[in-house]
Structure formats: structure tokens, C-alpha cells
Coordinates of C-alpha atoms in Angstrom, one line a residue:
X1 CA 0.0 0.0 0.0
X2 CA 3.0 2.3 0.6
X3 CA 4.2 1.4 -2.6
X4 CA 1.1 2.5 -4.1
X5 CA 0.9 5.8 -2.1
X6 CA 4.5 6.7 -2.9
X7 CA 4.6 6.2 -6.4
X8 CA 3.8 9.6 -8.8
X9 CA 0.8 7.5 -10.4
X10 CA -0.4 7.2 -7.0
X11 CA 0.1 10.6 -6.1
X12 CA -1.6 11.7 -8.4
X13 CA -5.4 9.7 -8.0
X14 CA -5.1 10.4 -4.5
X15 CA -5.1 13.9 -5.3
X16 CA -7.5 13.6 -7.4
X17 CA -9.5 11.5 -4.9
X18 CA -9.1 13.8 -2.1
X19 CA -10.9 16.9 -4.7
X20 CA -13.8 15.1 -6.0
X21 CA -13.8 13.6 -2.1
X22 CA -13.8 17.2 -0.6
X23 CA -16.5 18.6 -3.4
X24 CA -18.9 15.7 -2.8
X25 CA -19.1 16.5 0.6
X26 CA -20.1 20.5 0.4
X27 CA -22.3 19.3 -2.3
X28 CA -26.2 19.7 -2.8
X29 CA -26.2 15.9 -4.1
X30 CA -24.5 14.7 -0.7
X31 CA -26.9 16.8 1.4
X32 CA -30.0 15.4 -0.3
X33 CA -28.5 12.1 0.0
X34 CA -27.8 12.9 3.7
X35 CA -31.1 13.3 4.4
X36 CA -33.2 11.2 2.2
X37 CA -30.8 8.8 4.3
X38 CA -31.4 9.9 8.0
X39 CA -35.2 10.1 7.1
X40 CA -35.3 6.5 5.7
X41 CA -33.3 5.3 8.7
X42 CA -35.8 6.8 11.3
X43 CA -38.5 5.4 9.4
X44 CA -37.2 2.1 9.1
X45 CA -35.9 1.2 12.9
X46 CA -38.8 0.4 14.8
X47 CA -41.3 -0.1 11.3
X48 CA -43.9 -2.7 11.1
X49 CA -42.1 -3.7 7.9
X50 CA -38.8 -4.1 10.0
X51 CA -40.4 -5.9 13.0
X52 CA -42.1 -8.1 9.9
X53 CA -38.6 -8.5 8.5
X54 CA -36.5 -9.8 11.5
X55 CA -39.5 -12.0 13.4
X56 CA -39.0 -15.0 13.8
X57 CA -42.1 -17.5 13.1
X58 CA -43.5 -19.3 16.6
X59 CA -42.9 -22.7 14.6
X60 CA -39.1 -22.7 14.1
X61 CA -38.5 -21.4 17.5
X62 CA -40.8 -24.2 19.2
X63 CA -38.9 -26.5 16.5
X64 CA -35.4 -26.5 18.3
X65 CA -36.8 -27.1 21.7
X66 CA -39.6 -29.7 20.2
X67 CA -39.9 -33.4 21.3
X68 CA -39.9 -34.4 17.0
X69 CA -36.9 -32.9 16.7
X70 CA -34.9 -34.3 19.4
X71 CA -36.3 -37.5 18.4
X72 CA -35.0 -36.8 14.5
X73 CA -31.4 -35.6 16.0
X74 CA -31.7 -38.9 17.7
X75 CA -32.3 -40.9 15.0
X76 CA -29.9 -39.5 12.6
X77 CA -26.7 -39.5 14.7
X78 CA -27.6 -43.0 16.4
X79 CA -24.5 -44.7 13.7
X80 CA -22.3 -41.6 15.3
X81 CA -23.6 -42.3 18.9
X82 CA -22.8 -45.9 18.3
X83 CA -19.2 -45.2 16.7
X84 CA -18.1 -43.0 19.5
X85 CA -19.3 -46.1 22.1
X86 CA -17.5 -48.1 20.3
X87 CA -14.4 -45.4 20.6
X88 CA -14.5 -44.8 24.6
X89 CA -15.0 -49.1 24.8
X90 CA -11.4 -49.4 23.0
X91 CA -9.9 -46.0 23.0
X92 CA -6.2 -47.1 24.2
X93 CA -6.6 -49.4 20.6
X94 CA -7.6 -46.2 18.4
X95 CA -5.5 -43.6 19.8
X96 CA -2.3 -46.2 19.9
X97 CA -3.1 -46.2 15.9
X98 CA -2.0 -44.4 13.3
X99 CA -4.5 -44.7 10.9
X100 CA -7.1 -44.3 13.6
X101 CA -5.7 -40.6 14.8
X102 CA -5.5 -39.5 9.8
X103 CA -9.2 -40.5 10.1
X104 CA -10.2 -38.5 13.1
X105 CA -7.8 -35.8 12.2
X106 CA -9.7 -35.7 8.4
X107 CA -13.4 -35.9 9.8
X108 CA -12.4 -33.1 12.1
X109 CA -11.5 -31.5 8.5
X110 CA -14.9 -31.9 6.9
X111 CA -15.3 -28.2 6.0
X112 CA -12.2 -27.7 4.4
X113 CA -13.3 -31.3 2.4
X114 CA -16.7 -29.7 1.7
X115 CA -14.6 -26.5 0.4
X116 CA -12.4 -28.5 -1.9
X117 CA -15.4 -30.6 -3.5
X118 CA -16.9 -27.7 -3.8
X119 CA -14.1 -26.1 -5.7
X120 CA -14.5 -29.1 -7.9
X121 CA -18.2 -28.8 -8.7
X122 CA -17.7 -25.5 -9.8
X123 CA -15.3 -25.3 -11.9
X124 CA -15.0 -28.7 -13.9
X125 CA -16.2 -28.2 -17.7
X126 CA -19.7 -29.5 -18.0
X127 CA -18.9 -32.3 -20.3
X128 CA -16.2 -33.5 -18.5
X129 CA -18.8 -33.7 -14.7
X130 CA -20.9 -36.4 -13.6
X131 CA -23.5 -36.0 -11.2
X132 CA -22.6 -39.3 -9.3
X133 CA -18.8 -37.3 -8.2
X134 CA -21.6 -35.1 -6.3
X135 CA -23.1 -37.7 -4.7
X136 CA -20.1 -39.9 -4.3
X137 CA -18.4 -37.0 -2.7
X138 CA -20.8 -36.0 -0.1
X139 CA -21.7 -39.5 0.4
X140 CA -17.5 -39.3 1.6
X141 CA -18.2 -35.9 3.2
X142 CA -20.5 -37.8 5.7
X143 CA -18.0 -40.5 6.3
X144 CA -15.5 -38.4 7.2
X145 CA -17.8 -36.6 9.4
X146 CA -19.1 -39.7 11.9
X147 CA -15.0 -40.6 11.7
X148 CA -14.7 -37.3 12.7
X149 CA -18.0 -38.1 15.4
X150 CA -16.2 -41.1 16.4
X151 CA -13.7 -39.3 18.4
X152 CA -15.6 -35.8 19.8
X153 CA -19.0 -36.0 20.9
X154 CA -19.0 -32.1 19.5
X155 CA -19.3 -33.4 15.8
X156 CA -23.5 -34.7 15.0
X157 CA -25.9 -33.6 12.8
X158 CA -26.9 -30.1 13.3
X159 CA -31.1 -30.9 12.9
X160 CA -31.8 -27.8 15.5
X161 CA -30.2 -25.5 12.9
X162 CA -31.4 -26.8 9.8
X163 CA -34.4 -25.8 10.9
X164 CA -38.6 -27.6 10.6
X165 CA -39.1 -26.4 7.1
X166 CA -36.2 -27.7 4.9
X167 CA -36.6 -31.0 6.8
X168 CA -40.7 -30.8 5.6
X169 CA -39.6 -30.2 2.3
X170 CA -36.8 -32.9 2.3
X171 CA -39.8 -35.3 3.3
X172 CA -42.1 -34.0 0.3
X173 CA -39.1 -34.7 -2.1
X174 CA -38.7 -38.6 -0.9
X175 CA -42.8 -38.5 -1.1
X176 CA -42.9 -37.4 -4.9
X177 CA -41.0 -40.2 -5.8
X178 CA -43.6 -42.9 -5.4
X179 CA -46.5 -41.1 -5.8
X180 CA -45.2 -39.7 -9.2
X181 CA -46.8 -39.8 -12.6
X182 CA -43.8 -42.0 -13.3
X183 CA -41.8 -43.6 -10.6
X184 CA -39.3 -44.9 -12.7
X185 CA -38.6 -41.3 -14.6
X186 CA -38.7 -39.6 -10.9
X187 CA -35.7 -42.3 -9.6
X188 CA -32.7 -40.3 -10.9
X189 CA -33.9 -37.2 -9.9
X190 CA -34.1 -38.8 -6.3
X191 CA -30.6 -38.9 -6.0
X192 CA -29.7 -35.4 -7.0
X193 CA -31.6 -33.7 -4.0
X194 CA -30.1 -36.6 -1.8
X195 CA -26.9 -34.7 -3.2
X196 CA -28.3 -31.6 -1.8
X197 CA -29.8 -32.8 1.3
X198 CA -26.3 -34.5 2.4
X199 CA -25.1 -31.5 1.4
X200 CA -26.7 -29.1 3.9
X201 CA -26.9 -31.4 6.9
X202 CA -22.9 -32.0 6.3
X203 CA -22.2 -28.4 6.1
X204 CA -24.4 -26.9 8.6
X205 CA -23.3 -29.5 11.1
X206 CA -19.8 -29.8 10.2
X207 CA -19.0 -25.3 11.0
X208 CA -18.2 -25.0 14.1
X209 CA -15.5 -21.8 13.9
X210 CA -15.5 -18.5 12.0
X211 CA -12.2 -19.4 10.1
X212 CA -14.2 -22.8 8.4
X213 CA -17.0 -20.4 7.1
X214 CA -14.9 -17.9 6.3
X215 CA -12.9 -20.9 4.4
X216 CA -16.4 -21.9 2.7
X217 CA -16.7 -18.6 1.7
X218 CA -13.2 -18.3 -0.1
X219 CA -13.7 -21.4 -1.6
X220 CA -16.9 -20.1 -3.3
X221 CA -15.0 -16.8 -4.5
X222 CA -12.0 -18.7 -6.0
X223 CA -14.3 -20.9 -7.9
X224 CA -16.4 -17.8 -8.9
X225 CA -12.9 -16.1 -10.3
X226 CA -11.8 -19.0 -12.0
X227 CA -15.2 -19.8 -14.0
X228 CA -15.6 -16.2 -14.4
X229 CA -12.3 -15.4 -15.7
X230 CA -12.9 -18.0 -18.4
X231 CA -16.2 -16.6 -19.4
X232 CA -14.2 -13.1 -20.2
X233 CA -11.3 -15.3 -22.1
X234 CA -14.7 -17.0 -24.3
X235 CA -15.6 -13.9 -25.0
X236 CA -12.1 -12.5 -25.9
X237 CA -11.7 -15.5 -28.4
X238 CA -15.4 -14.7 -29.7
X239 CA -18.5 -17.0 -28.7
X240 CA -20.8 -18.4 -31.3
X241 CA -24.5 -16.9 -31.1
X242 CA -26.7 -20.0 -30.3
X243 CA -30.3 -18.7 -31.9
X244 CA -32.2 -20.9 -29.1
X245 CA -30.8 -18.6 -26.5
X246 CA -31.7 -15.1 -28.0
X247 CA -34.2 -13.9 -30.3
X248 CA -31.7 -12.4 -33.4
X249 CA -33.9 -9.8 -34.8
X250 CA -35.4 -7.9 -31.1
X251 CA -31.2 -8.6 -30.0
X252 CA -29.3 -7.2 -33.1
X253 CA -26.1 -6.6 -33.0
X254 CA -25.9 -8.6 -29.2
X255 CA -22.5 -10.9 -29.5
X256 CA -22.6 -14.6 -28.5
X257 CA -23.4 -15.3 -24.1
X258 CA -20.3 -16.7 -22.7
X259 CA -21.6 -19.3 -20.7
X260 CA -17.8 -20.4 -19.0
X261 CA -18.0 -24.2 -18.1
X262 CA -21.7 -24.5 -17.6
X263 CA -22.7 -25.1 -21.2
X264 CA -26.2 -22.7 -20.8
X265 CA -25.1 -18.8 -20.5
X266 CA -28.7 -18.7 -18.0
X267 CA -27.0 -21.3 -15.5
X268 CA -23.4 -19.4 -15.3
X269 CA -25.6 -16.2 -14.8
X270 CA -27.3 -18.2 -12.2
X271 CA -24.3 -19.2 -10.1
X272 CA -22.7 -15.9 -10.4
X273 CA -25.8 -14.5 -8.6
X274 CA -25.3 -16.7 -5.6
X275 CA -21.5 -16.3 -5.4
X276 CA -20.9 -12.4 -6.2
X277 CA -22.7 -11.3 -2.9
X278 CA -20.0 -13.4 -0.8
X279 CA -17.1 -12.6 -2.5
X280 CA -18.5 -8.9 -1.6
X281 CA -18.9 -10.2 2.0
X282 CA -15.2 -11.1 2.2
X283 CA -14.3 -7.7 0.2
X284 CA -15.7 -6.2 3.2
X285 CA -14.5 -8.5 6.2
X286 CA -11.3 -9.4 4.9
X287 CA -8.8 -8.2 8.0
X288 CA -5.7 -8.6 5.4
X289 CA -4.7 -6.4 2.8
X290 CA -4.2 -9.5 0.1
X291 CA -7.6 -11.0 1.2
X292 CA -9.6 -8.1 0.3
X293 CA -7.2 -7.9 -3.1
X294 CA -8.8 -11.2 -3.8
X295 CA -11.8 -11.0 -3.6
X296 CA -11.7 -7.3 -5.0
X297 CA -10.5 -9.2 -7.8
X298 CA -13.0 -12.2 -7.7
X299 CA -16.1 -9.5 -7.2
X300 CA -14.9 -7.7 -10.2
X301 CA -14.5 -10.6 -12.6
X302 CA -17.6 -12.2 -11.4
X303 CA -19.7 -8.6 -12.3
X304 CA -17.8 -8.8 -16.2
X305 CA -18.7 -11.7 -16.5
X306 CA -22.5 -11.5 -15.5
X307 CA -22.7 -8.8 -17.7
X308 CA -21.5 -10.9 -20.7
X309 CA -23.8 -14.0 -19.9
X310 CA -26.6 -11.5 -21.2
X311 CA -29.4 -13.0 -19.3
X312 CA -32.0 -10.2 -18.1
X313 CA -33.6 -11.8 -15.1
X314 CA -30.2 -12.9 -13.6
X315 CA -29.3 -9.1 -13.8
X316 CA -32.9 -8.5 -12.2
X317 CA -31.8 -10.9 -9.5
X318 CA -28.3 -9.7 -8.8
X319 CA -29.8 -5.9 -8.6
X320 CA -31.9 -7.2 -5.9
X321 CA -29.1 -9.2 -4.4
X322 CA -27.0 -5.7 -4.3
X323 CA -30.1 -3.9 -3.1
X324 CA -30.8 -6.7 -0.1
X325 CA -26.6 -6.8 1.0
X326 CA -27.1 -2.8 0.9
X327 CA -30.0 -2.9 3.1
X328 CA -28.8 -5.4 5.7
X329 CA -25.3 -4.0 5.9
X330 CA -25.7 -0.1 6.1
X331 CA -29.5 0.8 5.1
X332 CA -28.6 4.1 5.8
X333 CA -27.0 3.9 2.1
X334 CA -29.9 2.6 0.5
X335 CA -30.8 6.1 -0.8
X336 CA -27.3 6.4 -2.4
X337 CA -27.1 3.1 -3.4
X338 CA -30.8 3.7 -5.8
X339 CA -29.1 7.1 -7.0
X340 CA -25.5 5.8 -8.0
X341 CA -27.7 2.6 -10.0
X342 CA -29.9 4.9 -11.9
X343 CA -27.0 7.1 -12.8
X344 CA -24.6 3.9 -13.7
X345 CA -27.5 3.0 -16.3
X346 CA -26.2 5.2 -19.4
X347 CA -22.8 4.3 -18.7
X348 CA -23.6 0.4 -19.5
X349 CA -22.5 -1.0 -23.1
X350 CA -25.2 -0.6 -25.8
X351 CA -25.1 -4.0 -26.1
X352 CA -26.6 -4.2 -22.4
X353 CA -28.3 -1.4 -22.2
X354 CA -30.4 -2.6 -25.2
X355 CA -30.7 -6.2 -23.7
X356 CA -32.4 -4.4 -20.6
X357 CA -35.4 -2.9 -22.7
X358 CA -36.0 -6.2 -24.0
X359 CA -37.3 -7.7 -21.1
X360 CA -41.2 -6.4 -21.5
X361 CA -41.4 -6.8 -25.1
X362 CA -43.4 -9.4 -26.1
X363 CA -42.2 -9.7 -30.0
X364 CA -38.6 -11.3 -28.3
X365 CA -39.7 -15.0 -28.6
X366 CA -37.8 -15.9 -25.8
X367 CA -40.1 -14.0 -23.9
X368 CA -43.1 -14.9 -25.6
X369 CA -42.3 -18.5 -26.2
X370 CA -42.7 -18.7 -22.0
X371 CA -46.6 -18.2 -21.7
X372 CA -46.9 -21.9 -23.0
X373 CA -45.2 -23.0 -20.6
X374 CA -46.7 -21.5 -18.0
X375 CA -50.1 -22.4 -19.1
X376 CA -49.7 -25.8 -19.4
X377 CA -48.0 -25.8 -16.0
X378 CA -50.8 -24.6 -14.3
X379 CA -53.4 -26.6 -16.1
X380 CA -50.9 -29.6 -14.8
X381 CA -51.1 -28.0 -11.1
X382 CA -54.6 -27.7 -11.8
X383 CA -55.1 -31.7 -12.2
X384 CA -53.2 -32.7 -9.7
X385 CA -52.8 -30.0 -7.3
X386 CA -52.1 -32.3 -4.0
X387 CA -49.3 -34.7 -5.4
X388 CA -48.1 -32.8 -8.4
X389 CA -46.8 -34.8 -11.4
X390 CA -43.7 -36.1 -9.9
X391 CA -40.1 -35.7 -8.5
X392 CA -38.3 -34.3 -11.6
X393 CA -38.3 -33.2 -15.3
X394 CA -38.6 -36.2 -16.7
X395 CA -42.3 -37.0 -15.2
X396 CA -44.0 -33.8 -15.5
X397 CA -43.0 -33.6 -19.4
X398 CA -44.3 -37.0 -20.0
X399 CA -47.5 -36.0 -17.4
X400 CA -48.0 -33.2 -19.6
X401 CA -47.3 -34.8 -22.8
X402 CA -49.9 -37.6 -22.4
X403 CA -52.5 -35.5 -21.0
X404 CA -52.4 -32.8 -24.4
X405 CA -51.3 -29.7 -22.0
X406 CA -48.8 -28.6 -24.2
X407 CA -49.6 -26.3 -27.2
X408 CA -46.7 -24.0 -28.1
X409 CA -43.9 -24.6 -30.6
X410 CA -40.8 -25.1 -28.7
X411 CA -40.6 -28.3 -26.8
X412 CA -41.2 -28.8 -23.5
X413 CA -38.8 -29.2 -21.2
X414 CA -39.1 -27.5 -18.1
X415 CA -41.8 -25.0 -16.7
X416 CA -39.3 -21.7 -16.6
X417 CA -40.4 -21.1 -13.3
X418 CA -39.0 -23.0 -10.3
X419 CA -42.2 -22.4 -8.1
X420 CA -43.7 -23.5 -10.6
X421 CA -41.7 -26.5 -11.3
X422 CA -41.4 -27.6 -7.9
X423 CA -45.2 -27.4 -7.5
X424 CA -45.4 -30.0 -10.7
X425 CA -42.6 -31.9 -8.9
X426 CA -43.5 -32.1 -5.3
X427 CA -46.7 -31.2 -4.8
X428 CA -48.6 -28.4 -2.5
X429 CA -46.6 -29.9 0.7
X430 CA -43.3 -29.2 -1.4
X431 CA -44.0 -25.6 -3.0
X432 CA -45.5 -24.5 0.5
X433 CA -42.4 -25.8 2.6
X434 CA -40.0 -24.5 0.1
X435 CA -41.7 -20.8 0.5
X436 CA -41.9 -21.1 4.2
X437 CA -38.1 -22.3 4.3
X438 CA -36.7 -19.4 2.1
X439 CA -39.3 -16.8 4.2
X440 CA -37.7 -18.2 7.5
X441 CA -34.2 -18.4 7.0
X442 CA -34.3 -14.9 5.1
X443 CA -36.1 -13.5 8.4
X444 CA -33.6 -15.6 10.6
X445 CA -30.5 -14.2 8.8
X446 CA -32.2 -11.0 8.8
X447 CA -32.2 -10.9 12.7
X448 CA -28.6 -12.2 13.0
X449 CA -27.3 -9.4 11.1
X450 CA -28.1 -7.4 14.4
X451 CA -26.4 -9.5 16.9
X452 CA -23.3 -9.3 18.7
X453 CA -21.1 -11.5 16.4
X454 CA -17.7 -11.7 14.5
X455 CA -17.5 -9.1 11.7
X456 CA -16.7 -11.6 9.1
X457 CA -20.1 -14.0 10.6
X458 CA -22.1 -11.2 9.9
X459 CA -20.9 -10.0 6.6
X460 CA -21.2 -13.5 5.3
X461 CA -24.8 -14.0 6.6
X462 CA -25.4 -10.5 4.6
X463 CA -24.1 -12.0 1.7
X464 CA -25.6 -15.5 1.4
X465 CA -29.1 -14.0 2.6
X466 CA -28.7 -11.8 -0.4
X467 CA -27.5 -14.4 -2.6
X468 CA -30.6 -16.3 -1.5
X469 CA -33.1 -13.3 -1.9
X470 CA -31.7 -12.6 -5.4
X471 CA -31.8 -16.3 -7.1
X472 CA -35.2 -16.1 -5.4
X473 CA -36.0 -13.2 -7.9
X474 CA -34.3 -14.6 -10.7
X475 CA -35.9 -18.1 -10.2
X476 CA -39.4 -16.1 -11.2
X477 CA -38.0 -16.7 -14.9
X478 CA -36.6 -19.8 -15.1
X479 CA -36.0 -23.2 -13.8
X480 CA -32.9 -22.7 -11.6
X481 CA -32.5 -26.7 -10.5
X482 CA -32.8 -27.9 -14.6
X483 CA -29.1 -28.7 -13.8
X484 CA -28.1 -30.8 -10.6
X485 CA -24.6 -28.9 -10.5
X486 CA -26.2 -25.5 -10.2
X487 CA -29.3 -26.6 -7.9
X488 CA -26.1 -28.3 -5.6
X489 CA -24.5 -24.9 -5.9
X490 CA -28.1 -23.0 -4.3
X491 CA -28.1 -25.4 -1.4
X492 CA -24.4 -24.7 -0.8
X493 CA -25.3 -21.7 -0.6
X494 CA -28.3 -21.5 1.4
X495 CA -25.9 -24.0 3.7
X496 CA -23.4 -21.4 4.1
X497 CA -26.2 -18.9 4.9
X498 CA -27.5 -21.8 7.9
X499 CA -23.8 -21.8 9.6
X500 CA -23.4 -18.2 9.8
X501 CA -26.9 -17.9 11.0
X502 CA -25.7 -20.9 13.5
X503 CA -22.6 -19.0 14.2
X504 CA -23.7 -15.6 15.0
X505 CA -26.7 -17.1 17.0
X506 CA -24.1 -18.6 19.5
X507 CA -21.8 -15.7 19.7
X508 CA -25.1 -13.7 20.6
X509 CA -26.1 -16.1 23.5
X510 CA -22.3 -16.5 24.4
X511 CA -22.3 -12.8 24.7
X512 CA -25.8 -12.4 26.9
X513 CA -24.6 -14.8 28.9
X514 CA -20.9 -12.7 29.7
X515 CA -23.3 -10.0 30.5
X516 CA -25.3 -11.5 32.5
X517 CA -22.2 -13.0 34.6
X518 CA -20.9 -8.7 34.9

């Protein structure tokens, strides 16, 4: 930093810097911002809207103190209860071994596993990944965990934290299978939310300390740089325009969507939604000078390269992921925040800017070609409404094939919706549990935000809640989970959101608790 300071270069823009710095602030912008600030910060503490935001439902409070899910927690870390008898009967054995003390050691280690398999999921080219290395490798994740269990009593499945809803929904997914249109279409789908379901009981359970989420975190940003600088070297070497993504006549003169190693520009705009907000969390928590390089770095490729997927409701979503981080971290910037975006909007290529004013008009036909979809969606809800059509893609096209639902020109592959689609899939248990498990943890992260935590605990909580809140948005256009990798990635997320929520919960009692001792 010195360097930088010392330099004439630098010299110079931190002249500059301190100018446009000291003119802002005797400015008639900065007062208005000032006060359109201080006025929406006295409305909003105290606000029906705020108490609405940061309540938490009577159901998932009851839930961690409720005889169900004691009995569940029971149930579900009886093989680790069993392991760790078997531990204390022959301890001298297992800590006199070697191979005993690598295993514990490594289960101790699940996050940073979880991290690296992560890592793995994120950047491997699409043609190259199978969705049984998923599987395979939570299904290891969990092993290493109970080796891990064996040993400490500290290390069990986190049910408490997880929280009523996600476990109804997780119960509405096994449902759908045999009660699907076609049970035998709905199998393979079974095992990609298993994927997912291992995946947030593992990593929920498995942070215990802010340097493993903070870990988790990194791990998502690296990945996010890596597929991201890709996308901008695509575009650099010039991407074919695939005529099923964009409509060539409303879009002229748009280039090819980089789509990095996802193979579908909407799912790369997808992940960068979820990851962008975290790698702004570390930006901002980052105690080191080359940390918050990194992810300076990360954020900024991960923004290029959103830009150059093209796809207009991921933009949608990542506004309201910027406008949600905004509003938990400082809302007193929320004014400024609306003022710098409105003002940022001419400065955008023409190619963007152009892509933006698309979005209402009805003649693009990727637009248009939706309302099909949607139709025969809801005429599918309409039959079955209960049970839906069945746990994955597969059954509700071949529900809605044989039953003439269909009528547009494109074929039918998914609903375009994911409310939608998990309606079709799960059922009215699933669609409602879903909504009520994305309403509660929001809320819950919402109210963590203002508890005596770790910096970095907090910041990361902002950012997955606003990772969360954004796909949520986007996910009103499309059919996030059409590929297992990227519906993986959203519960990794949404896992990353449960820990810090976990975390900064038990700084805040650890903290009532000191006071209460004074």
C-alpha cells in the first residue's frame, strides 16, 4: 500500500480522490443524500415492515426445543452415537493407531473437504462432470464426518439449525417419488436432492468456527474467479450466437453469451448471482490487505462476467441481491445506493443497455415462447394439485405430454419457473415448505445481522441472505434446479447462509450470557 501511495501515479489519483472527495461533501447531491438517508433510517428502525422482517415465526422457535426434533437428531446421529461407544469401549486401541488418529484428524476436517469438493463442482467443464462425483463425494463428506464423530462427541448432525421447514420439504421430495406420474422417470432425480440434502446437513453441522465459514466462503469466490475469468477469455476468443438462447432480430447486433463451463449462459448467470454477494462479503470483512485484493479481484471478474452471460432476469436478480446486502449491511446507504444505480444505467455498453429494454417486449420470442409453458404448467397443477406430477423433469414432461397440456412450438422441457416446477414436482406440501423455508431463513438471517457477532459472521450471513433473496427473484424466470450442479450450488449456498446464521446465534447467547455474569 505504501508502494502504491509513494509512487507519482499514485500521487496523483489520490489527489484527485481527495478533490472530488472534498467537493462531494459541500455538495447539494451529498446533502440530499444525507437526508433522504437519515429520514429512511428513522422510518425504518422500529417499522412494522422491519419488525415483519427480523421475526421469527413461533414454529421454528418451538422446533429446536420440540420433542420431533430431538427425536429426528436422535435418530440421525444413532451410527455416530454408536461409533463413539465403540471409541471410549477401545480408546487405548484407536488412539495407539496411526490410521485411527488421519481418520479423526480428516473428519475433524470436513469443512475444508466440503470446500475443496466444492471447488471441484464448480469449476470442472460440463462435459467432463458427472452428477454421481456429487453424490459420491458427499456421500464421503458424511463418512469423514461420523470418523470425525467417532472421536468428539462435538461433531453430529446439526437438525436444531437446519431448521422444521427444509426438513418438511426434504420429506415431500422422498414423497414425490412414489407417488409420481412415473416412478421410474422420478428415480434419478431422487438422488440429485439426496446430493443436496447431504449437502446441507454436512455443512451446517460440520461449522463449528468462523475461520471454516470464512474458508467456505473463499472457496466459493475462488471458484467464482476461475469460471468467471474463463467466461471473459470465451468472449475475448469470440462466442458463437446459439439462436435458441436469444431472439436475433429484437437482439441485433448482441455478441454470443459466454456461458464459461456450464454449457447454458442462464445457468453461469445463475451461479454468479449466488456467489458475487460473498465474494463482496469477504471484500468487506477481509482483515488482510491480500484478502480483500482477492476478492476485489473475484467480485470484479464475477460482475464482467455477468454482464457478458446476457441474461436479463439474472441481472434482475443480482440488482436485488446488491439492493438486499445494501439494506442489511448499512440501510442508511440505501438512498445512495438507488441514486449511484440509476446514474450507472447510461454508462452500460449498448449491447446491455439494449438487452435491458427487451425484457417487456413481447415480440422477443424468448419472452413470448414462456406463456406456453406456464399455461400448461398450471393446467398440470390444476389436475393434480395435491401430489403434483412427480419428482423431476422427466415425469412432469411425460404427465403433460400424455394428457395434451402442451400447445406451443418449442418443446417442453421445463416450466421456466421454479415455483412452478417444484409445484409439478413435489406437490402443495413441497411448493408450500419451500416458500416457508426461504421466508424463514431470510427473516432468521435477517435478525442475526443485528447481533453481537464476528464481523466476518455477519458480513457473510449478509451476503448469502442476499445471494438467497436474489436467485429467489431470478428463479421467477426460469427453472434454476434444470441442472443438478447448479441446484447443488443454491443449497451450498443456502448452507453457508445456515452456519453463519448458526454461528452468530451462538456468539449472541455466548455474549448475553458474559453480560449477565458482569
Amino acid at each position: 500500500m505504501e508502494t502504491i501511495e509513494n509512487s507519482f501515479a499514485g500521487a496523483v489519483l489520490l489527489r484527485l480522490w481527495f478533490i472530488l472527495a472534498g467537493w462531494y461533501e459541500t455538495s447539494g447531491i451529498a446533502r440530499l443524500i444525507r437526508g433522504v438517508s437519515a429520514a429512511w433510517t428513522r422510518w425504518s428502525h422500529g417499522s412494522a415492515l422491519m419488525d415483519l422482517v427480523v421475526r421469527e415465526g413461533a414454529f421454528p422457535r418451538a422446533w429446536r426445543h420440540s420433542f420431533f426434533c430431538g427425536l429426528l437428531e436422535t435418530v440421525v446421529n444413532l451410527p455416530a452415537a454408536i461409533l463413539h461407544w465403540i471409541y471410549r469401549r477401545f480408546r487405548p486401541v484407536f488412539d495407539n493407531s496411526v490410521f485411527a488418529l488421519l481418520g479423526f484428524g480428516m473428519g475433524e476436517q470436513t469443512p475444508a473437504f466440503v470446500g475443496w469438493l466444492m471447488l471441484a463442482v464448480m469449476v470442472i467443464p460440463y462435459e467432463h462432470w458427472d452428477n454421481r462425483y456429487s453424490l459420491m463425494g458427499y456421500a464421503l463428506a458424511v463418512l469423514l464426518f461420523l470418523a470425525g464423530g467417532m472421536r468428539s462427541r462435538a461433531l453430529r448432525l446439526d437438525m436444531k439449525s437446519i431448521g422444521p421447514y427444509v426438513t418438511i420439504f426434504a420429506g415431500a421430495v422422498f414423497l414425490a417419488w412414489p407417488v409420481s406420474y412415473s416412478s421410474a422417470l422420478s428415480f434419478r432425480f431422487l438422488f440429485f436432492h439426496i446430493t443436496c440434502m447431504l449437502c446441507v446437513a454436512v455443512t451446517v453441522s460440520a461449522v463449528e468456527r468462523v475461520d471454516q465459514l470464512v474458508r467456505l466462503a473463499g472457496f466459493a469466490s475462488l471458484a467464482m474467479f476461475a469460471t468467471s475469468a474463463y467466461g471473459v477469455v470465451q468472449r475475448i476468443q469470440g462466442v458463437e450466437i446459439n439462436y435458441s438462447y436469444v431472439d436475433p432480430i429484437v437482439n441485433e447486433g448482441m455478441p454470443g453469451r459466454v456461458f464459461s463451463v456450464f454449457e447454458n449462459p442462464n445457468a453461469f448467470a445463475e451461479v454468479l448471482v449466488m456467489l458475487i454477494p460473498l465474494a463482496a462479503a469477504l471484500l468487506l470483512g477481509s482483515r488482510s490487505f491480500w484478502g480483500k485484493l482477492g476478492a476485489l479481484i473475484a467480485l470484479c471478474t464475477g460482475v464482467v462476467a455477468l454482464g457478458m452471460t446476457y441474461s436479463r432476469a439474472s441481472w434482475i436478480g443480482a440488482a436485488v441481491a446488491a439492493f438486499a446486502f445494501v439494506f442489511l449491511w448499512k440501510r442508511k446507504l440505501i438512498p445512495g445506493f438507488i441514486f449511484l444505480g440509476i446514474v450507472a444505467l447510461p454508462l452500460l455498453p449498448s449491447t446491455i443497455f439494449n438487452r435491458i429494454f427487451t425484457i417487456f417486449n413481447m415480440e422477443d420470442t424468448s419472452t413470448s415462447s414462456r406463456f406456453p409453458l406456464y399455461e400448461a404448467a398450471l393446467e398440470m397443477i390444476r389436475t393434480r394439485p395435491v401430489r403434483g406430477a412427480g419428482l423431476g423433469t422427466d415425469a412432469v414432461r411425460t404427465a403433460i405430454k400424455d394428457m395434451n397440456l402442451y400447445h406451443g412450438t418449442a418443446p417442453f422441457v421445463h416450466s421456466h419457473d421454479l415455483y412452478l416446477q417444484i409445484w409439478l414436482e413435489t406437490g402443495l406440501i413441497g411448493i408450500l415448505s419451500y416458500l416457508a423455508a426461504m421466508i424463514s431463513t431470510l427473516k432468521m438471517g435477517a435478525k442475526a445481522v443485528k447481533l453481537h457477532c464476528p464481523g466476518e459472521v455477519r458480513l457473510i450471513v449478509i451476503g448469502a441472505a442476499s445471494a438467497v433473496a436474489g436467485i429467489l427473484v431470478d428463479c421467477l424466470a426460469d427453472y434454476l434446479w434444470n441442472y443438478p450442479r447448479v441446484m447443488l450450488i443454491f443449497w451450498f449456498v443456502f448452507a453457508i447462509l445456515l452456519a453463519g446464521i448458526k454461528l452468530a446465534r451462538r456468539a449472541g447467547q455466548q455474549r448475553a450470557a458474559e453480560g449477565v455474569r458482569l
